[in-house]
Short mmCIF file of C-alpha atoms in Angstrom, two decimals:
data_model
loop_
_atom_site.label_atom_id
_atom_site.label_comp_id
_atom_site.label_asym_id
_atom_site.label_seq_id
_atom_site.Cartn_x
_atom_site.Cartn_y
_atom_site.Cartn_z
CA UNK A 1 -1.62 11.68 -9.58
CA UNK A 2 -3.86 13.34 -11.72
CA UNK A 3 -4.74 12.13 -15.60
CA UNK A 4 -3.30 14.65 -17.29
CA UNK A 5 0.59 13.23 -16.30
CA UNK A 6 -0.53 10.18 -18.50
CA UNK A 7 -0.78 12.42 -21.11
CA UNK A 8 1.09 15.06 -21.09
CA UNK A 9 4.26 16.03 -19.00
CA UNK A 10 6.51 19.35 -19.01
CA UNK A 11 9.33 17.61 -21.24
CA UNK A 12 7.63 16.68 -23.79
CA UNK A 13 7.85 18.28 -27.38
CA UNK A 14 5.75 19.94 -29.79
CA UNK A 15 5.15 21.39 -32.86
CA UNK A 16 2.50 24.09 -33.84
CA UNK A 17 1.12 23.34 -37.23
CA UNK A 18 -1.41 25.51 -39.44
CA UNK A 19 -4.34 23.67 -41.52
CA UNK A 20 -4.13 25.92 -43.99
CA UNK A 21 -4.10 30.40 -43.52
CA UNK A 22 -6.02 31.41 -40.50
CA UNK A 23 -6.52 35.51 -40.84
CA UNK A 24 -6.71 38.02 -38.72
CA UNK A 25 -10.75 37.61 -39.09
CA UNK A 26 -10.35 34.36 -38.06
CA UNK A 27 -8.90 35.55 -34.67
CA UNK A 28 -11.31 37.92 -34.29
CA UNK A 29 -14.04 35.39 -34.67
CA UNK A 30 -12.41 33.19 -32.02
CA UNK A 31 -11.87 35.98 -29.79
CA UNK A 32 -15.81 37.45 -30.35
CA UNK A 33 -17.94 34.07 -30.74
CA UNK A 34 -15.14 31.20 -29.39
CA UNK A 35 -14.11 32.86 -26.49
CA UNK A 36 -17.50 33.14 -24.07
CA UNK A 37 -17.81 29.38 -24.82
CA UNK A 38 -14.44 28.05 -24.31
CA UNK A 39 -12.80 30.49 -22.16
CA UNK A 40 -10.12 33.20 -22.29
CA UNK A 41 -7.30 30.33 -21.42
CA UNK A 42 -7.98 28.22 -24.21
CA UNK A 43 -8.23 31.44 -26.59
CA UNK A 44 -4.89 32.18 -25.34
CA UNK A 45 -3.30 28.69 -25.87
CA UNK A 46 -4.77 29.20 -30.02
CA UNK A 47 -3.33 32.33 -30.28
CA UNK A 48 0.09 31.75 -28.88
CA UNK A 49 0.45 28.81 -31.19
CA UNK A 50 -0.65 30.10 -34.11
CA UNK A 51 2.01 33.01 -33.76
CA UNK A 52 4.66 30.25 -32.94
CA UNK A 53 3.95 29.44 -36.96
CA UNK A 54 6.27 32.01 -38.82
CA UNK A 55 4.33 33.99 -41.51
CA UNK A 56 4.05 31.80 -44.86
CA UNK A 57 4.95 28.83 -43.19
CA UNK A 58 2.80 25.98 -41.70
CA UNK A 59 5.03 24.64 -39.21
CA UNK A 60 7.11 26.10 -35.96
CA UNK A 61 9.91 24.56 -35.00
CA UNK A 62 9.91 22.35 -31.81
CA UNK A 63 9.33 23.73 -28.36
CA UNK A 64 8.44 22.05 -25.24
CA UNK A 65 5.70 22.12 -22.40
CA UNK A 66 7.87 23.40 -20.18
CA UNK A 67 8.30 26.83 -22.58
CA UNK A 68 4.96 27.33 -23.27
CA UNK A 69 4.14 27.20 -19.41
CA UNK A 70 6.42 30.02 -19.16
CA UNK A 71 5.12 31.64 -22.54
CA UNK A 72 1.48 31.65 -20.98
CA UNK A 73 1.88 31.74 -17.20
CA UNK A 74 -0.13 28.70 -16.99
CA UNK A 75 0.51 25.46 -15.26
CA UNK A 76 0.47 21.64 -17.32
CA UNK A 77 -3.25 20.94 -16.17
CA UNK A 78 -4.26 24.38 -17.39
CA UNK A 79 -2.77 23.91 -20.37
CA UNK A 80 -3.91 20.35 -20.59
CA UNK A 81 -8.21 21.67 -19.96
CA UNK A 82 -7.56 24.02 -22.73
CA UNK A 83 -6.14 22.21 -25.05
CA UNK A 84 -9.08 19.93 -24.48
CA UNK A 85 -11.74 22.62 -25.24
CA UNK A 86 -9.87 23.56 -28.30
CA UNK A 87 -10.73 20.22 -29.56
CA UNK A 88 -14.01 20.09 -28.50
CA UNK A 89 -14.82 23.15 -30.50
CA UNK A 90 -13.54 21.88 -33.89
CA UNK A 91 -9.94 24.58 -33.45
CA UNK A 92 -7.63 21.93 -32.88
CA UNK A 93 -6.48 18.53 -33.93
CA UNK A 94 -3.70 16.59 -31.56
CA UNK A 95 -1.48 14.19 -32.87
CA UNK A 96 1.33 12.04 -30.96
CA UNK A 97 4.48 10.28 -31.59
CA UNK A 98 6.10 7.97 -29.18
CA UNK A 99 9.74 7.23 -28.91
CA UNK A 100 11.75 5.11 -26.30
CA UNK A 101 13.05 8.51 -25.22
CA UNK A 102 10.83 11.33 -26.25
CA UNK A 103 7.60 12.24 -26.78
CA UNK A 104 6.22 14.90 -29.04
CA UNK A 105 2.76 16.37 -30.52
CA UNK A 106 1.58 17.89 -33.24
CA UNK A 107 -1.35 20.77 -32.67
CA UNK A 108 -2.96 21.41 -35.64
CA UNK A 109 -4.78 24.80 -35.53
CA UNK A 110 -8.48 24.50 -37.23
CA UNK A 111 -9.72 27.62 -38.96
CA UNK A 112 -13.00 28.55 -37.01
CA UNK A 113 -16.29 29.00 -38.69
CA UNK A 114 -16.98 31.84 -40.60
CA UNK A 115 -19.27 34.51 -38.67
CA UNK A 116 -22.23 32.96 -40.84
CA UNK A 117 -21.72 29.09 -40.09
CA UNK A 118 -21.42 30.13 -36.32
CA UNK A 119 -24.70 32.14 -36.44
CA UNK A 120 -26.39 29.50 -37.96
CA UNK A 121 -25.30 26.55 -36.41
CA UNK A 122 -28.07 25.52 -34.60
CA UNK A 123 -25.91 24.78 -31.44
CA UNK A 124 -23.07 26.86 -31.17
CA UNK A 125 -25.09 30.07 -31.57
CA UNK A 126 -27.94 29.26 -28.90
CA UNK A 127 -25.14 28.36 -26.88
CA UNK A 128 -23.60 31.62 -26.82
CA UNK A 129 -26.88 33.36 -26.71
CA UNK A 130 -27.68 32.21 -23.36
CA UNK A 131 -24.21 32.70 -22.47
CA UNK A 132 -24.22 36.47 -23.27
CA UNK A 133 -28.19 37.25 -23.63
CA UNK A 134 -29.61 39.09 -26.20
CA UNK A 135 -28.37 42.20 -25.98
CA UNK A 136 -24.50 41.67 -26.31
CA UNK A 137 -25.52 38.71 -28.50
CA UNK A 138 -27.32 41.28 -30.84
CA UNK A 139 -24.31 43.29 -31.13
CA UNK A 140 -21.70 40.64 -31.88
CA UNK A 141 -24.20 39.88 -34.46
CA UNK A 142 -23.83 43.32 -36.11
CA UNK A 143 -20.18 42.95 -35.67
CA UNK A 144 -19.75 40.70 -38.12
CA UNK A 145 -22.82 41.64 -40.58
CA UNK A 146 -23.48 44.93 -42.96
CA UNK A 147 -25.81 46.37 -45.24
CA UNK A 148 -26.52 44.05 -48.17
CA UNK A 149 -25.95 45.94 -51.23
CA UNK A 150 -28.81 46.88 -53.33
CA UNK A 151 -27.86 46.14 -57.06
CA UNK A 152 -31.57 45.71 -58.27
CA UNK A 153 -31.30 48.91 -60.27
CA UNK A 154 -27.92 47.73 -61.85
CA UNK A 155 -27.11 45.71 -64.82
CA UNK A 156 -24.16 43.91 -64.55
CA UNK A 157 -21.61 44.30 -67.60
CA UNK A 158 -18.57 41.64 -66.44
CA UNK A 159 -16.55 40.50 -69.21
CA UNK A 160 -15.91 36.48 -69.37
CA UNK A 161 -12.54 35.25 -69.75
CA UNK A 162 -12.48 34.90 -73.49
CA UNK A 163 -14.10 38.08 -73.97
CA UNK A 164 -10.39 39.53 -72.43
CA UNK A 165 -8.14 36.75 -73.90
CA UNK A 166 -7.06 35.16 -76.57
CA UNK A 167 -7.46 31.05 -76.73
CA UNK A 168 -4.07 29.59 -76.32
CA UNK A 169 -2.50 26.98 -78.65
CA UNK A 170 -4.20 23.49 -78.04
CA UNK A 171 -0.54 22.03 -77.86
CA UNK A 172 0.70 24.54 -75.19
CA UNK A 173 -2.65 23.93 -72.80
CA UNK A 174 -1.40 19.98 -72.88
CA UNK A 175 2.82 20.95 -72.19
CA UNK A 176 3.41 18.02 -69.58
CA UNK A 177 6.03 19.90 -68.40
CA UNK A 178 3.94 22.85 -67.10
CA UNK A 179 1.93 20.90 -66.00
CA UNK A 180 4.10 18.47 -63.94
CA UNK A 181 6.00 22.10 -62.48
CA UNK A 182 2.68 23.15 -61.08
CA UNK A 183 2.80 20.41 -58.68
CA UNK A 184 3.83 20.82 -55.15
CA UNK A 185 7.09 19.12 -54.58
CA UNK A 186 7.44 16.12 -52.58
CA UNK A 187 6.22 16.11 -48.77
CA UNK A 188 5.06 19.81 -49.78
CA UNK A 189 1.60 21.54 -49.89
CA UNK A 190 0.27 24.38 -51.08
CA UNK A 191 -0.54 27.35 -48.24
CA UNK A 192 -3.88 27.73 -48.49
CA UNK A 193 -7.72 28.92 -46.87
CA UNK A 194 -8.93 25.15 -45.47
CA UNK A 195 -12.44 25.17 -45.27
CA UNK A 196 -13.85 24.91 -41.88
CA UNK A 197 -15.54 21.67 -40.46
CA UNK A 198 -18.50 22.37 -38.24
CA UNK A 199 -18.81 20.69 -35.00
CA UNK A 200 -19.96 16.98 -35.19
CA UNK A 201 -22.04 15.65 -32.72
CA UNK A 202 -21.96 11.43 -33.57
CA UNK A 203 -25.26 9.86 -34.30
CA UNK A 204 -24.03 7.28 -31.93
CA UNK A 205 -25.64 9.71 -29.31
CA UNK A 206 -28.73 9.15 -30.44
CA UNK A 207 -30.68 5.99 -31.28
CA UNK A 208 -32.33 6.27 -34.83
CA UNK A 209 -33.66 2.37 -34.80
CA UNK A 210 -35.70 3.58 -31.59
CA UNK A 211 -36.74 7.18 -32.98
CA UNK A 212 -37.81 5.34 -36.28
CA UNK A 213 -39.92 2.16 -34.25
CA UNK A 214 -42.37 4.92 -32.99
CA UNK A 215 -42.54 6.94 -36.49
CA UNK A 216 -44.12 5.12 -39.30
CA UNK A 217 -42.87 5.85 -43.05
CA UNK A 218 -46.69 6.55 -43.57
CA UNK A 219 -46.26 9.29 -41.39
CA UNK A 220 -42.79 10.74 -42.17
CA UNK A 221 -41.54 9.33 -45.62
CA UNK A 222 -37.73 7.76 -44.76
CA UNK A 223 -37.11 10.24 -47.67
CA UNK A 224 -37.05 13.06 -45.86
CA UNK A 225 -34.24 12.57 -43.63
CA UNK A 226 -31.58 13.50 -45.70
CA UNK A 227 -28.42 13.72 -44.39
CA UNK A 228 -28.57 17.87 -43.04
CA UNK A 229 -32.04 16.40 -41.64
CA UNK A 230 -30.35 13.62 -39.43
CA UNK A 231 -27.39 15.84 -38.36
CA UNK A 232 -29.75 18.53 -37.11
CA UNK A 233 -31.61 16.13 -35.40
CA UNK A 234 -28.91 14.71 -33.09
CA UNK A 235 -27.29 18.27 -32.43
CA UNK A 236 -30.85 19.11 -31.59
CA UNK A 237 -31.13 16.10 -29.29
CA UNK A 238 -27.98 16.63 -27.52
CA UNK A 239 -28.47 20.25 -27.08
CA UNK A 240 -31.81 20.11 -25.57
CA UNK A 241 -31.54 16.39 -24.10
CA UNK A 242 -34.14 15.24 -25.86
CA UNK A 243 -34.62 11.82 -26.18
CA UNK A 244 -35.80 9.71 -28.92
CA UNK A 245 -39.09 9.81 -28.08
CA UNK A 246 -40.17 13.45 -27.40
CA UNK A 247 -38.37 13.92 -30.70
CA UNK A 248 -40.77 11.79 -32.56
CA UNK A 249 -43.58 14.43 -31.61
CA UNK A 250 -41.04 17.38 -32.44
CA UNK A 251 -40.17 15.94 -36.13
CA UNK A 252 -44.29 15.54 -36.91
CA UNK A 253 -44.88 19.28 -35.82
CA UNK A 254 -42.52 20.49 -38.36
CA UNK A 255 -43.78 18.67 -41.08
CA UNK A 256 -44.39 20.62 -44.17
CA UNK A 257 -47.06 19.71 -46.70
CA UNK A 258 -45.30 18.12 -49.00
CA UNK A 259 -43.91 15.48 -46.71
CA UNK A 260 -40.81 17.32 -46.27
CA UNK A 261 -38.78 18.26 -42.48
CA UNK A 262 -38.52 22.51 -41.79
CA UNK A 263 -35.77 22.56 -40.28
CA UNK A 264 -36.35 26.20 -39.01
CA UNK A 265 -39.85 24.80 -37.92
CA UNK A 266 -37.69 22.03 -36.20
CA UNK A 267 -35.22 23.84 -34.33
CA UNK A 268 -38.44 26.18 -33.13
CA UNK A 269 -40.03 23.10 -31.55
CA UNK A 270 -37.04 21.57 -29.86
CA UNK A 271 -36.74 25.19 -28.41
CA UNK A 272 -40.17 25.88 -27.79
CA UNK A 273 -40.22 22.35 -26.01
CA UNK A 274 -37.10 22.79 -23.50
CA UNK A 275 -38.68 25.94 -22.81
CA UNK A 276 -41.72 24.34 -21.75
CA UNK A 277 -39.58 22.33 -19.96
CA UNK A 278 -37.27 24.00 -17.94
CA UNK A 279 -38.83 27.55 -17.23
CA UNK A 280 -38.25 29.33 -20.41
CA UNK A 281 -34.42 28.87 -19.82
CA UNK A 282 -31.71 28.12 -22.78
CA UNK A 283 -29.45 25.44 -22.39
CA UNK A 284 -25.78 26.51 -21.19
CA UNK A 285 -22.48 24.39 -22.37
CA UNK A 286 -21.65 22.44 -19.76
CA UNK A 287 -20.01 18.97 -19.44
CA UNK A 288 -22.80 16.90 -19.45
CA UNK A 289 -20.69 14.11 -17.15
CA UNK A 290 -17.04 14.21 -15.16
CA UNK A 291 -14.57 15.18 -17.65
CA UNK A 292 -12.29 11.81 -18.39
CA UNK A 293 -9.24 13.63 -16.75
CA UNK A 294 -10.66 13.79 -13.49
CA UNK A 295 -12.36 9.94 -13.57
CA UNK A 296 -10.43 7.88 -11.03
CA UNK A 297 -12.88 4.70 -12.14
CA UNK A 298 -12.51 3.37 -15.98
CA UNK A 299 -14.90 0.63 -14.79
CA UNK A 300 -17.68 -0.10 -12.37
CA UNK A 301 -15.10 -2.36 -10.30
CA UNK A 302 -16.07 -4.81 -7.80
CA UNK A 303 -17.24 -2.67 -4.48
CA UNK A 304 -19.85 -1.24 -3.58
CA UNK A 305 -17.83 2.03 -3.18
CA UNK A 306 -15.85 1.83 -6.61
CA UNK A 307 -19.49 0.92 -8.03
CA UNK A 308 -20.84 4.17 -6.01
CA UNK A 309 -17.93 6.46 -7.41
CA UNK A 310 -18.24 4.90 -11.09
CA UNK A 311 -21.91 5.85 -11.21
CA UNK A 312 -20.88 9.59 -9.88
CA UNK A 313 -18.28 10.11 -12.96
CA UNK A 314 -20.60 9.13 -15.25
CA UNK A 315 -23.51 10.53 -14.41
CA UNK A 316 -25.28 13.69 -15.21
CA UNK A 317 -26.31 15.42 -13.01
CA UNK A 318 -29.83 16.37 -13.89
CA UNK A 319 -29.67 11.80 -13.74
CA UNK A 320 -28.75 11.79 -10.60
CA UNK A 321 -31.51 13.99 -9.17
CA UNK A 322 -34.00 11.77 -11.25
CA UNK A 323 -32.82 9.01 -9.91
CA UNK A 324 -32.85 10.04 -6.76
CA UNK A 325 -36.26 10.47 -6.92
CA UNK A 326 -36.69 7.01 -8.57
CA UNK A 327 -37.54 8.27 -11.95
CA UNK A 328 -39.45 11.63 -11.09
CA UNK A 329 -38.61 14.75 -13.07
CA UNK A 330 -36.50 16.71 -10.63
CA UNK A 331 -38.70 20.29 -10.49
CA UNK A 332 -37.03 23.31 -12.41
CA UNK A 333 -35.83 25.27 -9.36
CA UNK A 334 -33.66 22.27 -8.24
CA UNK A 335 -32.46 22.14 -11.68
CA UNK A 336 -32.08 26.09 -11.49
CA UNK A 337 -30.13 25.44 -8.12
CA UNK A 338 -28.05 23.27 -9.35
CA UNK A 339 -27.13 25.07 -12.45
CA UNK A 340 -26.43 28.22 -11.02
CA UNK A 341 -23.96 26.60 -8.45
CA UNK A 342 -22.53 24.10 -10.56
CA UNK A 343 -21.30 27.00 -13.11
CA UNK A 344 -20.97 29.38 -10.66
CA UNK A 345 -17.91 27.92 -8.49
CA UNK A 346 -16.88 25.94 -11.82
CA UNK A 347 -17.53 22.58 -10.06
CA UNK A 348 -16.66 19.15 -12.10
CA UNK A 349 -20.51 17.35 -12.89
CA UNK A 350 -19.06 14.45 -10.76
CA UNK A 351 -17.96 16.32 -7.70
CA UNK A 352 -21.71 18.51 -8.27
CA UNK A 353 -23.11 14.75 -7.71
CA UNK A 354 -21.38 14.16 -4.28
CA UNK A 355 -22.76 17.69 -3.13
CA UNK A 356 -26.16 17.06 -4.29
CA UNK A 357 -26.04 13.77 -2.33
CA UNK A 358 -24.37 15.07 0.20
CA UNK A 359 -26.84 18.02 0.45
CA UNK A 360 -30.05 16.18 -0.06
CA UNK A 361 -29.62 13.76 2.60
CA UNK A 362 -28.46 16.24 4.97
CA UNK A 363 -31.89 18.36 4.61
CA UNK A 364 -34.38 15.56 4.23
CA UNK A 365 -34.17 14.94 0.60
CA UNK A 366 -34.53 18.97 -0.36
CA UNK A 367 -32.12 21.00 -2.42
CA UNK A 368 -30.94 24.13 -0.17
CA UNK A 369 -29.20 26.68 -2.78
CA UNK A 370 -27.42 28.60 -0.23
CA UNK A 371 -26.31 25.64 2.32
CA UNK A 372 -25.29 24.03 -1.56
CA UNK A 373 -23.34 27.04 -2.51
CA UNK A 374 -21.48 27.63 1.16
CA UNK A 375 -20.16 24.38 0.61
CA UNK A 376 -19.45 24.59 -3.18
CA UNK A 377 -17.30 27.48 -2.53
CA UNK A 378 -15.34 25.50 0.00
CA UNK A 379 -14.35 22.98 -2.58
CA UNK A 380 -13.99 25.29 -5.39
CA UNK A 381 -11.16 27.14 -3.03
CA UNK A 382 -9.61 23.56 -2.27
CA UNK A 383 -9.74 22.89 -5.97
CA UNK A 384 -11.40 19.66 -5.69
CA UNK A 385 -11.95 18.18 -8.96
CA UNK A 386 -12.63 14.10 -8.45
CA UNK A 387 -15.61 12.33 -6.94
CA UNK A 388 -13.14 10.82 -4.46
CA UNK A 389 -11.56 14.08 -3.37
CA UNK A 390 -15.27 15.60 -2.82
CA UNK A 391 -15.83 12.37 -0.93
CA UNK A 392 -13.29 12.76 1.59
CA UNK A 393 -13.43 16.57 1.88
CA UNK A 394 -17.04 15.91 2.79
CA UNK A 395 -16.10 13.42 5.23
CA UNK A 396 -12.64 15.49 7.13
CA UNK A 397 -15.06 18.45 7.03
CA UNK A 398 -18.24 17.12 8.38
CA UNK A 399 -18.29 18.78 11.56
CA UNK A 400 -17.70 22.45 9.72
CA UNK A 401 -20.78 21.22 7.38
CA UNK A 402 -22.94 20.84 10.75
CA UNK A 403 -22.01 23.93 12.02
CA UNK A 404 -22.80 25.74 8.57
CA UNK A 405 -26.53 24.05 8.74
CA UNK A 406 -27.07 24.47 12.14
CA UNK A 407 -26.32 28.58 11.99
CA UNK A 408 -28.50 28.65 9.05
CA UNK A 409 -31.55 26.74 11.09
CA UNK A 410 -30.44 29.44 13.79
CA UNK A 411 -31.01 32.51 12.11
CA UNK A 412 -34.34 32.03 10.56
CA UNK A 413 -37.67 31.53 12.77
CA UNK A 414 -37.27 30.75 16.54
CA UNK A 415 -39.24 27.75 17.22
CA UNK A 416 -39.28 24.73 19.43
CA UNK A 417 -36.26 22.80 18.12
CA UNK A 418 -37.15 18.89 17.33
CA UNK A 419 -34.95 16.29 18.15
CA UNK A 420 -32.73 15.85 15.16
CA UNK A 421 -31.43 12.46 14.43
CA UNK A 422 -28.47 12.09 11.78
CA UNK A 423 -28.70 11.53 7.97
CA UNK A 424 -25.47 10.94 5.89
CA UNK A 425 -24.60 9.03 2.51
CA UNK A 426 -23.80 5.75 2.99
CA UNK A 427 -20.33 6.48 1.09
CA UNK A 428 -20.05 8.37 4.49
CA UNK A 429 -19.84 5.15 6.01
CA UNK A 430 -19.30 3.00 3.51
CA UNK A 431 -16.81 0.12 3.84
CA UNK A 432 -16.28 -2.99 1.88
CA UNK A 433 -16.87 -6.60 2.99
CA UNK A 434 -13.59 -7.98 2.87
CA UNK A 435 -11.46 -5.65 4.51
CA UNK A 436 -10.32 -7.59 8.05
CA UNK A 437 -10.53 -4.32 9.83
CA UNK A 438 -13.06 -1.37 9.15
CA UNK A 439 -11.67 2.09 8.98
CA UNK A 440 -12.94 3.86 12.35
CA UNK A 441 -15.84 5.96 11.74
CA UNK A 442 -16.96 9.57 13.03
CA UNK A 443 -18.54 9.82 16.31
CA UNK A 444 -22.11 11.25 14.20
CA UNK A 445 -22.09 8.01 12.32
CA UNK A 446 -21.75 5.93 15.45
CA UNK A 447 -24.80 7.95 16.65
CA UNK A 448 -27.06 6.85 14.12
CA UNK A 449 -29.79 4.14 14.64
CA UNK A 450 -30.71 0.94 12.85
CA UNK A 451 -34.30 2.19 11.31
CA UNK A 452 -32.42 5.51 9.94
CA UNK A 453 -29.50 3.96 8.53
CA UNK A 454 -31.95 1.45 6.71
CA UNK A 455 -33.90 4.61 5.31
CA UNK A 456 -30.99 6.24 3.87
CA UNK A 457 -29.96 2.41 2.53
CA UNK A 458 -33.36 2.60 0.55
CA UNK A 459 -32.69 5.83 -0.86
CA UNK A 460 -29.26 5.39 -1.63
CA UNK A 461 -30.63 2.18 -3.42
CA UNK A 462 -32.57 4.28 -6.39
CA UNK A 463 -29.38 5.88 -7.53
CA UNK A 464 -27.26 2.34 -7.54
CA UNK A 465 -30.55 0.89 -9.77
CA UNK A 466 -29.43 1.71 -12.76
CA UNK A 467 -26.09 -0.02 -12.70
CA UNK A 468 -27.14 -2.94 -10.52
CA UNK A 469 -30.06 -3.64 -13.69
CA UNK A 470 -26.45 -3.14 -16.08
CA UNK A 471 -24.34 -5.23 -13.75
CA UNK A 472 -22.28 -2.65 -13.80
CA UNK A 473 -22.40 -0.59 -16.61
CA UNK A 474 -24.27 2.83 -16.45
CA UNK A 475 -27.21 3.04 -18.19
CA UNK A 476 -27.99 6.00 -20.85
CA UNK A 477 -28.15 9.57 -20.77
CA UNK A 478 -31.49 11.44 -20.47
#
């Protein structure tokens, strides 16, 4: 049964509850700038429960799962993935209260960023630049800018408050009374504007004791990475994958002068050098590993196939098709490849890691796009969202998968055809040591001989380096 259930079921109560007055602006912002990014569902989900808040009021009263199902015509996972995005984007806070018999939440709606924070958030904005490109981006832009008004010819002539009013009595300024009547009564608060938080990305991502080993303070003053300095770094380095290293070369080209960090000089460089990396492309928001609601493994385990599928969930993978190479940077059109089909049939990064495998030792260790994609769109259509369910799809459709390669071989250039001697994953015919009796295996495997099955061992052995080195545990992200 699927994670979500542990979470979240049907029955289960809820309250909607405002942080503070979110405007109509507010919606618009979410619906102009939040929406490419998260998704039309999860705009949906903010909207209906900020309109199950009655005006002047910060809380609804209770409903259930099972209502707002039928108030958005969504089903509990649905619900459950946008919900999840909501939080991810700073727009909602979850809270949970367990009973013997009930269960209930509170969602508490975030106001977004203003139109200005967004714009210059160093993240969120590039994000949805590459998401819409620069036209439609350029226009959203002017959406929520005008004309700054010129008052350079104008003196300004405001009168101060004592210029209006009179001074009050000492005494009456210190009445206790009106004083202690201003105060919001007991488990009250005052409706109000909250001010936004920004999006946090935890310095926890990035390793500051390595970054600062390779940067002398004779070089870059420890002075000069204030707090906005440090922040921007690690959004920078976890939009751009950068790691610690390459940054140290980023940071010393935006040096100013006077021993200070540009930060418009540093966001230039991380760009410039992703750019250089990966074909003049932008980064896209992605999950960088298999969302926790689709992980079947919370630990490596003790097989070699729970080790396998462990590695697959938590894996990126642009890490996979390093290590697959054994620590080569995979080229940009593989990267392209897998990209464009990973986003395009809305595949989970885990179950993108069985394909690639998959793929890659089907064709002699290259990437086919379109043989990727044929088979993407198959499990998109069976809604396979696990590294186990990809697994066994693969295996159950194996036979379809030959056919697929074998038309494509057919239609291109006639030529002498070679004898062809089987390649799987050894997940294909995996099996662990102590079961008494092995599961029977497809006729193909059967067919394969000793010396291949030892080649695809040794390539199957640079992806399971990493967490053999870790006894287990899967190394870091690149």
């Amino acid at each position: 049964m699927k994670q979500y259930w542990n979470e979240v079921q049907p029955v289960d109560g809820f309250y909607a509850v405002m942080n503070g007055q979110i405007s109509d602006h507010d919606k618009k912002i979410i619906s102009f700038l939040y929406q490419p990014l998260m998704g039309v569902l999860s705009t949906n989900l903010y909207t209906t429960l900020a309109y199950m808040v009655e005006e002047s009021r910060l809380w609804s009263e209770e409903w259930n799962h099972y209502q707002l199902m039928d108030l958005l015509g969504m089903n509990l996972d649905e619900i459950f993935q946008a919900r999840l995005k909501l939080e991810g984007m700073g727009l909602l806070k979850t809270f949970l209260k367990e009973e013997p018999d009930h269960r209930s939440y509170i969602y508490e709606l975030q106001p977004p960023l203003s139109a200005e924070q967004f714009f210059t958030d160093g993240m969120l904005n590039i994000y949805l630049y590459q998401q819409l490109g620069h036209t439609h981006f350029s226009k959203l832009k002017r959406i929520f800018s005008d004309a700054a008004v010129n008052k350079e010819e104008f003196s300004e002539v405001t009168r101060s408050f004592q210029d209006v009013y009179t001074s009050m009595n000492v005494r009456a300024l210190k009445n206790a009374e009106g004083q202690e009547a201003s105060l919001p009564d007991s488990q009250m608060r005052f409706i109000h504007r909250e001010r936004p938080e920004p999006i946090h990305i935890y310095e926890d991502q990035f390793q500051f004791d390595l970054f600062f080993s390779g940067l002398s303070a004779a070089m870059v003053p420890r002075r000069a990475f204030t707090e906005t300095v440090r922040d921007t770094i690690v959004k920078l380095s976890f939009l751009y994958s950068i790691n610690e290293i390459d940054m140290q070369k980023i940071v010393l080209s935006s040096m100013t002068p006077d021993d200070q960090i540009d930060l418009d000089e540093l966001r230039k460089a991380a760009r410039d050098w992703y750019q250089l990396e990966n074909g003049d492309k932008l980064p896209q928001l992605v999950y960088r590993h298999q969302s926790p609601m689709y992980r079947d493994m919370v630990s490596p385990g003790e097989t070699k196939e729970s080790k396998l599928i462990f590695y697959l969930e938590t894996t990126s993978p642009r890490q996979l098709l390093i290590d697959l190479s054994e620590g080569a940077q995979p080229a940009v059109s593989d990267l392209t490849a897998v990209e464009e089909v990973m986003l395009g049939q809305q595949l989970e990064p885990g179950v993108m890691n069985v394909l690639i495998h998959y793929v890659m030792l089907k064709t002699d260790m290259k990437l086919s796009k379109n043989y990727m994609e044929k088979i993407a769109s198959h499990w998109a259509r069976k809604k396979v969202k696990t590294v186990k369910e990809a697994m066994e799809l693969a295996i159950n459709e194996h036979r379809q998968y030959q056919k697929w390669a074998a038309d494509k071989k057919e239609s291109g250039q006639k030529r002498r055809k070679p004898i062809r001697t089987e390649k799987l994953p050894d997940w294909f015919i995996m099996q662990d040591q102590d079961q008494e009796s092995p599961p029977p295996q497809p006729q193909a495997v059967q067919a394969v001989n000793q010396q291949d099955f030892e080649e695809r061992k040794r390539k199957l052995e640079a992806i399971q380096r990493k967490y053999r080195k870790n006894g287990g545990e899967k190394g870091g992200e690149h």
